[in-house]
Short mmCIF file of C-alpha atoms in Angstrom, two decimals:
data_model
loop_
_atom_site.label_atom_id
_atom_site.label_comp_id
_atom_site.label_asym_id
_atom_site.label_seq_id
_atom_site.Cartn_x
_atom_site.Cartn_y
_atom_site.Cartn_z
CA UNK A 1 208.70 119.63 17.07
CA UNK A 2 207.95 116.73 18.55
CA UNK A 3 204.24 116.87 18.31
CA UNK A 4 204.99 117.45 14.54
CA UNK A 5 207.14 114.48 13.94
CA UNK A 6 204.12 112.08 15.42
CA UNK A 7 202.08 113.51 13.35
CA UNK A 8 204.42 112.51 10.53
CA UNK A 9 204.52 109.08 11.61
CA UNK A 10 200.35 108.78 11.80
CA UNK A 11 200.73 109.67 8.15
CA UNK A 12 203.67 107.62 6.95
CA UNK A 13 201.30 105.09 8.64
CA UNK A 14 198.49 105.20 6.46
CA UNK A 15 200.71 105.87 3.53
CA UNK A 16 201.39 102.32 3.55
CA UNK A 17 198.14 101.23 2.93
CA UNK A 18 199.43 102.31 -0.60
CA UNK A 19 201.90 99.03 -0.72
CA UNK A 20 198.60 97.07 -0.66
CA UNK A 21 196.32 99.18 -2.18
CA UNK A 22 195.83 97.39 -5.68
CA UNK A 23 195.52 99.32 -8.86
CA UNK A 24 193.77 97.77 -12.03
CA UNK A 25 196.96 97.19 -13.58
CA UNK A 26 199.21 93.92 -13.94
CA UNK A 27 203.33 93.76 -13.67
CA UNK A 28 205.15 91.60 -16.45
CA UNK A 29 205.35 88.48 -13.90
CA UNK A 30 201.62 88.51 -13.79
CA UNK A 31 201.70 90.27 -10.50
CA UNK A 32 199.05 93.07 -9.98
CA UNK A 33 200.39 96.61 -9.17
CA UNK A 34 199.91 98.64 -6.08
CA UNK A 35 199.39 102.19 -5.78
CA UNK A 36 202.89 102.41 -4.36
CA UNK A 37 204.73 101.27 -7.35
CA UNK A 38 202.81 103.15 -9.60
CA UNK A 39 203.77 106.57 -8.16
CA UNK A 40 207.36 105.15 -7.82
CA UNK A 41 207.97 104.96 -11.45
CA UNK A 42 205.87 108.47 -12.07
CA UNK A 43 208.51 110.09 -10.10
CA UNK A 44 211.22 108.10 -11.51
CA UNK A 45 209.92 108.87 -15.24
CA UNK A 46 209.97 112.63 -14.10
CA UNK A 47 213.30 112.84 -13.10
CA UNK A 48 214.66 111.07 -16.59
CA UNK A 49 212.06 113.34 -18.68
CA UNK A 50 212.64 116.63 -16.72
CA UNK A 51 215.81 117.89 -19.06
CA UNK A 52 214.03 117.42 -22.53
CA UNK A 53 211.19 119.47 -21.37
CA UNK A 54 210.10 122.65 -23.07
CA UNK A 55 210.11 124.21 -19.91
CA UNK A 56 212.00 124.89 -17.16
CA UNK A 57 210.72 123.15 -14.26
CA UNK A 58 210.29 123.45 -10.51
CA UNK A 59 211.83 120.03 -10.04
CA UNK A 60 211.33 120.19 -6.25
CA UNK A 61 208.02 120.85 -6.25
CA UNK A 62 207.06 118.03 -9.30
CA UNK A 63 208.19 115.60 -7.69
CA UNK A 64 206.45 116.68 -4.36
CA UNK A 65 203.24 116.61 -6.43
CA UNK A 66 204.02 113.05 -7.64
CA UNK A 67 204.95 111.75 -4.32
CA UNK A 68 201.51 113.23 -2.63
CA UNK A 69 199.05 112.86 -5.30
CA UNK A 70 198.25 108.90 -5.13
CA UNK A 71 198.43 109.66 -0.91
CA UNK A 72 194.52 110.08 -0.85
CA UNK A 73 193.82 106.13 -2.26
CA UNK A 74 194.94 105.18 0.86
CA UNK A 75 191.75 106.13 2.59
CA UNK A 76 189.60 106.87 -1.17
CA UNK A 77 191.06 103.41 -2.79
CA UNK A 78 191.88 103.28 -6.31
CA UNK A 79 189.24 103.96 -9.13
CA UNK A 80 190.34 102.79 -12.24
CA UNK A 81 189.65 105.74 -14.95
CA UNK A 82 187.27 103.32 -17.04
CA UNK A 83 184.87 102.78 -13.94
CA UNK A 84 184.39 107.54 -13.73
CA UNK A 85 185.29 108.13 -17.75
CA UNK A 86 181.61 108.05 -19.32
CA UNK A 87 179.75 108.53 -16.03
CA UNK A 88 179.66 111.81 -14.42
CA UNK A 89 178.00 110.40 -11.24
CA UNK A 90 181.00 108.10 -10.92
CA UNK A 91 183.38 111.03 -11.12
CA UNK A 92 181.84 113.23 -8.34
CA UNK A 93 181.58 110.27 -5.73
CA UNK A 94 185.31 109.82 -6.84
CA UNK A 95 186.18 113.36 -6.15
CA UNK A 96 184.57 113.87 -3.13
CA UNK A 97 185.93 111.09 -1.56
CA UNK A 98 189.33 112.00 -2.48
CA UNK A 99 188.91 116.07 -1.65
CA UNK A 100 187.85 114.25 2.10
CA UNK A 101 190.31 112.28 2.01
CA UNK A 102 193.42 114.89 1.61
CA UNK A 103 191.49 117.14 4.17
CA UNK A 104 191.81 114.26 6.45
CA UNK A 105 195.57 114.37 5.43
CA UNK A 106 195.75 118.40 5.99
CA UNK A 107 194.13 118.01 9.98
CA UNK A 108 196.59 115.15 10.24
CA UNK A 109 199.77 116.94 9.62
CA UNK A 110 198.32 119.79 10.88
CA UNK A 111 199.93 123.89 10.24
CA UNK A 112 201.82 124.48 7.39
CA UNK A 113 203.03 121.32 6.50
CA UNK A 114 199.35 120.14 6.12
CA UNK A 115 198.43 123.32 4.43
CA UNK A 116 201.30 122.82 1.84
CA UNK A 117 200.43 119.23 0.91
CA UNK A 118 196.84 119.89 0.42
CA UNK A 119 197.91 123.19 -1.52
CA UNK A 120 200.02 121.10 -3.71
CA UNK A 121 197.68 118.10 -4.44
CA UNK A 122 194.72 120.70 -5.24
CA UNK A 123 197.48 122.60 -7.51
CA UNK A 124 197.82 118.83 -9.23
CA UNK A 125 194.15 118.01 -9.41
CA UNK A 126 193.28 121.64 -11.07
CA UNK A 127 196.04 121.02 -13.82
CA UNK A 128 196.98 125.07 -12.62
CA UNK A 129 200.68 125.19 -13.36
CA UNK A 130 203.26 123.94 -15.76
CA UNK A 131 204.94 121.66 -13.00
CA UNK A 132 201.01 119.99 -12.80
CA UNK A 133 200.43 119.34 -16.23
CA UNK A 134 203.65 117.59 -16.50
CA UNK A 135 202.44 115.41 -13.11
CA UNK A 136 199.18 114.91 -14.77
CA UNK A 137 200.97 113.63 -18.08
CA UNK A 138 203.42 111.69 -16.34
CA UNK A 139 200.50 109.95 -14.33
CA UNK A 140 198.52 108.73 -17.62
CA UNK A 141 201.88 107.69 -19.27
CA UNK A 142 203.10 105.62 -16.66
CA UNK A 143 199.61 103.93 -16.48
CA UNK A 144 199.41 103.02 -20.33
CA UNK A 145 203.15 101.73 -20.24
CA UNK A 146 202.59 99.44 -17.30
CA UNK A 147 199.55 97.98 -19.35
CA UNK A 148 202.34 97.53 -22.67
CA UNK A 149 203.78 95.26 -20.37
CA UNK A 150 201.22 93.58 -18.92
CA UNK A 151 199.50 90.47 -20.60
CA UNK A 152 197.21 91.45 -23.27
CA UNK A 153 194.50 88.93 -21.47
CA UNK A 154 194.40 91.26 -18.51
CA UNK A 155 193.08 94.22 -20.65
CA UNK A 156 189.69 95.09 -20.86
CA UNK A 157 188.09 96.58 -24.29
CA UNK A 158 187.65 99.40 -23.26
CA UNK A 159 191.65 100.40 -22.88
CA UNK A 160 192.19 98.85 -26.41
CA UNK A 161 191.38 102.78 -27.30
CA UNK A 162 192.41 104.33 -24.28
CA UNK A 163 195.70 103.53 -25.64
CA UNK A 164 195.59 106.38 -27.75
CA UNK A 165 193.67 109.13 -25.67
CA UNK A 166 196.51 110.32 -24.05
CA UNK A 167 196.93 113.29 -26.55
CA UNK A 168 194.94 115.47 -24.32
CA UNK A 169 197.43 115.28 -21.50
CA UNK A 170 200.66 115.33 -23.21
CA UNK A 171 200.53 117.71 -26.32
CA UNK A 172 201.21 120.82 -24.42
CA UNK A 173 204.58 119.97 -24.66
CA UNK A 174 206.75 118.60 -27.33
CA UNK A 175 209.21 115.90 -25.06
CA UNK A 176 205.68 114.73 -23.82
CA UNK A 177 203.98 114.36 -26.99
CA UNK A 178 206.92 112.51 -28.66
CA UNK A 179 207.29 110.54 -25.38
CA UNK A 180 203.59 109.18 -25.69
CA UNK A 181 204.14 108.48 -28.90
CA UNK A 182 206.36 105.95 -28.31
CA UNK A 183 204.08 104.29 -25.87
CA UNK A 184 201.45 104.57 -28.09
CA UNK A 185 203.38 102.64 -30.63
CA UNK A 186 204.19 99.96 -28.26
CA UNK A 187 200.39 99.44 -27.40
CA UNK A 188 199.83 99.21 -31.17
CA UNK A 189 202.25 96.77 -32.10
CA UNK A 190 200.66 94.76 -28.96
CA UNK A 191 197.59 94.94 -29.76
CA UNK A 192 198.59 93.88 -33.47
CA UNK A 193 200.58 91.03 -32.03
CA UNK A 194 197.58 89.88 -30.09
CA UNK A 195 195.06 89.99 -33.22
CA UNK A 196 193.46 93.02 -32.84
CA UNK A 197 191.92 94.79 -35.24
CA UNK A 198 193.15 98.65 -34.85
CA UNK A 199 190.49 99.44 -37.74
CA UNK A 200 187.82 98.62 -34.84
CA UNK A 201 189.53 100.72 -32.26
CA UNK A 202 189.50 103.56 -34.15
CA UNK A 203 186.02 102.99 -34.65
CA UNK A 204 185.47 102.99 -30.81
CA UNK A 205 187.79 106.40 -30.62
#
């Protein structure tokens, strides 16, 4: 056991990379985000939205999913989804540098433990249960609602309609879908409030 529980600590190690591991995202104060407080409020918006979902959940293993998923950034580093979402090159280099990364996690924690963590983050990645869409959509929400309260200055064009691509991730389920909605309405009326035209980014949509 022993051997197991240093293994542990190697990992909690570089998980803390994820304190400093800055995300292209700004906190009300004007702060930038890390990775670590990013995944924070995922998990915390999972454990308020898990009763109004149309499913019943395995709450255990959603939040394990949460937890893990952002673990790989601390060796991959964050990639905002603007840099991959029009360039497929972009997106490979991304994913292989992330599958490397939790396969360095796997050998680190070594038997079943690593086995499990890499099982779950794949399980996350490939959207291939209820528990992982509900990760996935979780992910994107939390990431659009940290921008609503961000200044508008730190947004770049391109998330003006962004705001409103979240569809795809949510509308499998009806808490989700009435969830993003809200958001969605927030980044409207900012956007609004900041002189934006919305006719122009629905032209960009």
């Amino acid at each position: 056991m022993n051997e197991a529980l240093k293994r542990i600590l190697e990992v909690l190690k570089l998980a803390e990379k994820l304190k400093y591991e800055l995300r292209h995202s700004w906190l009300s104060n004007g702060r930038q985000e890390s990775v670590a407080e990013h995944s924070w409020r995922v998990t915390l918006m999972a454990v308020f939205l898990e009763p109004y979902l149309g499913k019943q959940v395995d709450t255990a293993k959603l939040l394990k999913m949460i937890t893990i998923h952002d673990l790989v950034e601390a060796e991959a580093t964050d990639i905002p989804a603007f840099d991959t979402m029009d360039n497929q090159q972009a997106q490979m280099e991304k994913q292989e540098r992330e599958l490397q990364a939790i396969e360095n996690i796997r050998k680190m924690l070594g038997g079943d433990l690593g086995n499990d963590i890499q099982q779950l983050w794949m399980e996350f990645e490939d959207k291939s249960s209820y528990e992982a869409k509900v990760a996935n959509a979780l992910d994107k929400l939390e990431a659009q609602l940290q921008h609503n309260e961000a200044d508008i200055a730190t947004w770049l064009e391109v998330e003006y309609k962004m705001s409103f691509m979240l569809g795809k991730h949510t509308d499998f389920d009806q808490a989700l879908t009435s969830f993003r909605q809200l958001v969605e309405q927030e980044a409207e009326s900012k956007l609004k409030k900041a002189g934006v035209s919305l006719n122009e980014v629905n032209h960009l949509l």
